[in-house]
Short mmCIF file of C-alpha atoms in Angstrom, two decimals:
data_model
loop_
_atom_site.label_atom_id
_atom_site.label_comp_id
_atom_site.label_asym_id
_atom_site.label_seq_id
_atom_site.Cartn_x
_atom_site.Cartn_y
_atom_site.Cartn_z
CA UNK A 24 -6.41 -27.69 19.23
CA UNK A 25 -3.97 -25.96 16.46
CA UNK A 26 -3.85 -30.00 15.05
CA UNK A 27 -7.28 -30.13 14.84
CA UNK A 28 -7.73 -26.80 12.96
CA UNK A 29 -5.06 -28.13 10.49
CA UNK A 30 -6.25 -31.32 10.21
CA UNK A 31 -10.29 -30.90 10.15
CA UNK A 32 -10.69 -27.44 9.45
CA UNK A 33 -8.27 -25.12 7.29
CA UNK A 34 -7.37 -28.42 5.26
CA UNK A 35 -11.63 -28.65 3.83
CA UNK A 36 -10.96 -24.84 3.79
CA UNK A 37 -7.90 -24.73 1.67
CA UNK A 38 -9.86 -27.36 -0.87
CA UNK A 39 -12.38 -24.75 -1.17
CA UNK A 40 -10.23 -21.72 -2.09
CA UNK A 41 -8.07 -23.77 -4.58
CA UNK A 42 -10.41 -22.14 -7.48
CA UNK A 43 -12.91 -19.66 -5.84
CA UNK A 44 -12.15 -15.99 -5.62
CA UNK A 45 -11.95 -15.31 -1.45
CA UNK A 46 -13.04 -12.18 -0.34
CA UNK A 47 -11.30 -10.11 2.76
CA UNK A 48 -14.53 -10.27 4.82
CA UNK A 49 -14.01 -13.96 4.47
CA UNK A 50 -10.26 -14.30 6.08
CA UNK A 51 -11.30 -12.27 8.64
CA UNK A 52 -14.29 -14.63 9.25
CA UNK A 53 -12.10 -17.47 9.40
CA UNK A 54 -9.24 -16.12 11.51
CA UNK A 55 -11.95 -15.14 13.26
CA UNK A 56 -13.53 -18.60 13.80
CA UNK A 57 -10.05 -20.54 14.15
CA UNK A 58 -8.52 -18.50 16.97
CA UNK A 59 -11.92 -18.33 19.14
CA UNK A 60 -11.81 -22.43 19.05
CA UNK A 61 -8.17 -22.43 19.95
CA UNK A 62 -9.32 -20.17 23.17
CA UNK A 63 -12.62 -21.50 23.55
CA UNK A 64 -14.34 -18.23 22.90
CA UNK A 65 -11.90 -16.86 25.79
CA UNK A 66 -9.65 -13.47 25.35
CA UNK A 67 -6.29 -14.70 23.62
CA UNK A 68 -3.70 -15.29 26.61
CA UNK A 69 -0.51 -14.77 23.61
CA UNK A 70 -0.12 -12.50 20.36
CA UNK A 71 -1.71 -13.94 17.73
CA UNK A 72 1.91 -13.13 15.92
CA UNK A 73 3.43 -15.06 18.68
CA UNK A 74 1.11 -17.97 18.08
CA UNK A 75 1.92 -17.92 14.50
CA UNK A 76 5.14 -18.26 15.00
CA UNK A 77 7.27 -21.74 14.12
CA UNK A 78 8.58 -23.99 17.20
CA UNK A 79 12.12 -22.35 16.82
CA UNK A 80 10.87 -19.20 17.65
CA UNK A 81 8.77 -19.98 20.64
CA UNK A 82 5.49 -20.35 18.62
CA UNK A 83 2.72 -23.08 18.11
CA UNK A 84 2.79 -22.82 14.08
CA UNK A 85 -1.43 -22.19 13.81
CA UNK A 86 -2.29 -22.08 10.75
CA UNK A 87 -2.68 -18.52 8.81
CA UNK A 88 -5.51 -19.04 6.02
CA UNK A 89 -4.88 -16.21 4.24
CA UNK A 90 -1.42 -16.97 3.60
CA UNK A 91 -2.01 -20.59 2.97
CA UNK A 92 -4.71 -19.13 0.05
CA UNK A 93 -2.15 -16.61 -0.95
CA UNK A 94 0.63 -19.35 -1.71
CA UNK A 95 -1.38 -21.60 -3.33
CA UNK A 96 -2.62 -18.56 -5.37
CA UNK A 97 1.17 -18.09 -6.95
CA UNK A 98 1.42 -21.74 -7.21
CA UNK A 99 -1.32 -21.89 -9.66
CA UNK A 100 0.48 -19.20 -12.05
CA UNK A 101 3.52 -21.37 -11.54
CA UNK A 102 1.26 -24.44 -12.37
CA UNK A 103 0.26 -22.35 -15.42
CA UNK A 104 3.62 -21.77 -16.65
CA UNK A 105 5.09 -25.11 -16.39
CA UNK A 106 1.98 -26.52 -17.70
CA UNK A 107 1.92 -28.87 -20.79
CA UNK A 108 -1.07 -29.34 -22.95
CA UNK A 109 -4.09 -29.93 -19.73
CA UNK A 110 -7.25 -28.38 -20.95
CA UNK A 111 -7.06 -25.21 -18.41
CA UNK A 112 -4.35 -23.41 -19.31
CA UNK A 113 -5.60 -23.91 -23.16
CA UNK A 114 -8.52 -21.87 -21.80
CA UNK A 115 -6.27 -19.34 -19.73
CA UNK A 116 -3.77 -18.76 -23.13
CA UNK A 117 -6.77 -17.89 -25.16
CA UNK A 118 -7.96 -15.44 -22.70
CA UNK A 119 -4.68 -13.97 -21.92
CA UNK A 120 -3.81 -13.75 -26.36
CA UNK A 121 -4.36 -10.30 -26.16
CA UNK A 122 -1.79 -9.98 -23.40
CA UNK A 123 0.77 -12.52 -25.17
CA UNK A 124 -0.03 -15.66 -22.87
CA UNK A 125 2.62 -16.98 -20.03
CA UNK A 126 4.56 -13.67 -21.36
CA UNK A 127 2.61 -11.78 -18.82
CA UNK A 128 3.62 -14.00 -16.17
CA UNK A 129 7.29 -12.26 -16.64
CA UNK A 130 6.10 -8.44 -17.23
CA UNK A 131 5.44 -5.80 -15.07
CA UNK A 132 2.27 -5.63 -15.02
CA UNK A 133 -0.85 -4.04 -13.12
CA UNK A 134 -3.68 -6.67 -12.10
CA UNK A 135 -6.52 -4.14 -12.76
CA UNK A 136 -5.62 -3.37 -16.38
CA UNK A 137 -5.79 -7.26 -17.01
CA UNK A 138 -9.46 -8.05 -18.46
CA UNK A 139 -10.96 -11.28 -19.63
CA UNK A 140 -9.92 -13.38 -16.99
CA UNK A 141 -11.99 -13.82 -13.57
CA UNK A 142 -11.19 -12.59 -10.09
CA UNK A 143 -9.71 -15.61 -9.22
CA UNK A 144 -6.99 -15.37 -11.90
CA UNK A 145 -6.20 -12.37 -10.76
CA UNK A 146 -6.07 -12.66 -7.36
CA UNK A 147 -3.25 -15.39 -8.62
CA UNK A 148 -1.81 -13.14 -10.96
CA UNK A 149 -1.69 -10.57 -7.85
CA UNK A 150 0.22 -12.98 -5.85
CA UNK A 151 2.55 -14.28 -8.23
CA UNK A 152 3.59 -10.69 -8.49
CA UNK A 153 4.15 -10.16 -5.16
CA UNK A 154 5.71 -13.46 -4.55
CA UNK A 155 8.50 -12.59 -7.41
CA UNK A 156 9.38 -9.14 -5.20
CA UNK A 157 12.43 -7.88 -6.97
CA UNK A 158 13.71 -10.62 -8.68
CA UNK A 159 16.53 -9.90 -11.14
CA UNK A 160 14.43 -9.12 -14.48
CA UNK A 161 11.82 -6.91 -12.66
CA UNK A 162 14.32 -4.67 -10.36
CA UNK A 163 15.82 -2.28 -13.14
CA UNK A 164 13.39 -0.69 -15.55
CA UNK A 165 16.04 -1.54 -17.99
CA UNK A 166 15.77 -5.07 -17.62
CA UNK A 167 11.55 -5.23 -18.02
CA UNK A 168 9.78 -6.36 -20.71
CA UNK A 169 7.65 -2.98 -22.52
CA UNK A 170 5.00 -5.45 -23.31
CA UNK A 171 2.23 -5.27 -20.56
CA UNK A 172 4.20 -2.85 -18.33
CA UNK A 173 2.77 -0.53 -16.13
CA UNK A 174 4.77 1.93 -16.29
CA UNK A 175 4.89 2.14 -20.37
CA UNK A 176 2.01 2.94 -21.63
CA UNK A 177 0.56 4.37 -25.08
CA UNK A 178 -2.87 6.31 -24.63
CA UNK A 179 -2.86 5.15 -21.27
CA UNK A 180 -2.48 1.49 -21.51
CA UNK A 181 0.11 -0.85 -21.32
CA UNK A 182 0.17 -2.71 -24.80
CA UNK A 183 1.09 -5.90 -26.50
CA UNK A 184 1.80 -6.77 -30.35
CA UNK A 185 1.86 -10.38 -30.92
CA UNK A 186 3.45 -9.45 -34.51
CA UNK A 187 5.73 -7.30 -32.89
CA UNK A 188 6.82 -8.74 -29.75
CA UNK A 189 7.23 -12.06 -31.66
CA UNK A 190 10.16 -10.33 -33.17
CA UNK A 191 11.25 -8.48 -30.32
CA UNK A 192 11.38 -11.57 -28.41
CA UNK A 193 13.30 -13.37 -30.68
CA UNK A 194 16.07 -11.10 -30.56
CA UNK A 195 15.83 -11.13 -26.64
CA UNK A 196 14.82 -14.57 -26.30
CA UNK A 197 18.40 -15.22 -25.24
CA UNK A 198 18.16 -12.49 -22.21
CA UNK A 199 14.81 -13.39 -21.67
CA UNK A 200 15.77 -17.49 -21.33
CA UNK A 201 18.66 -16.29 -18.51
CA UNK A 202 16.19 -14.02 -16.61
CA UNK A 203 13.31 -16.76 -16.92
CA UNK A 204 15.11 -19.71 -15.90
CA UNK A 205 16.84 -17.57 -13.20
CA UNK A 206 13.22 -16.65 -11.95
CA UNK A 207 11.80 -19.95 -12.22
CA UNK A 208 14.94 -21.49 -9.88
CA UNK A 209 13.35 -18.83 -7.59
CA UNK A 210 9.92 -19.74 -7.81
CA UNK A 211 11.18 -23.25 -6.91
CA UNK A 212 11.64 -22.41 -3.92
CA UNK A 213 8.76 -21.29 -3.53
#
């Protein structure tokens, strides 16, 4: 039954979410859905963390939507980053000027303060967030960007200047080369 859920349901699912913002009543609708099939509307006989779990570990692998979503969420920022010349990002850089384009990607930022982009986007910019952690460039305050960071703000807001951080990031760009390609070697293996 956990084939069939792959293979006929999550799968149409997954197409779905690619570019729709998903709401939390909705996983739980789904997990909801896929686990009374698997047990035929019967109480679950194993932990749902159990059955979750990959072959090595005495699992069956079903499917988790939300962290399927979730992955392909940071993908798309990754996808945006890496990006050439398609028609979407153009769209994305011009909403995210104010913000200094893929820049953000790389600061230390908080989703709610970003505007001009739909909840979508930032349910992806949420995720690529979390899926960085603390990678080298975001651990130490000392090593973040002050463009777009949360936790430097003037009147309350975290700031860009294009003019500004044009310069800035030309005398960084070295620093800022290391700790990008470092991150996106990370974000490979994603």
């Amino acid at each position: 039954k956990i084939l069939i859920v792959k293979t006929f349901g999550i799968s149409k699912l997954i197409y779905t979410a690619t570019n729709t913002e998903i709401l939390k009543e909705t996983y739980t609708a789904i997990d909801s859905l896929v686990y009374n099939f698997i047990w035929n509307d019967k109480p679950a006989k194993i932990k749902k963390s159990t059955l979750v779990n990959t072959y090595e570990n005495g699992g069956l692998c079903a499917p988790q939507f939300k962290t399927m979503v979730n992955a392909q969420r940071a993908m798309w920022i990754k996808k945006y980053i890496n990006c050439g010349n398609a028609l979407w990002k153009h769209i994305m850089d011009y909403n995210l000027k104010i913000y200094g384009g893929t820049i953000l990607c790389y600061c230390n930022y908080n989703v709610d303060e970003i505007e001009n982009i739909s909840n979508f986007y930032k349910q992806c910019f949420k995720q690529w967030q979390l899926s960085l952690g603390d990678t080298d460039f975001r651990k130490h305050k000392s090593t973040q960007l002050i463009f777009n960071n949360k936790n430097i703000k003037i009147d309350n807001q975290s700031f860009f200047y294009s003019d500004f951080g044009k310069k800035v990031l030309g005398h960084q760009a070295r620093r800022l080369e290391i700790d990008l390609y470092a991150t996106m070697e990370y974000t490979d293996r994603l």
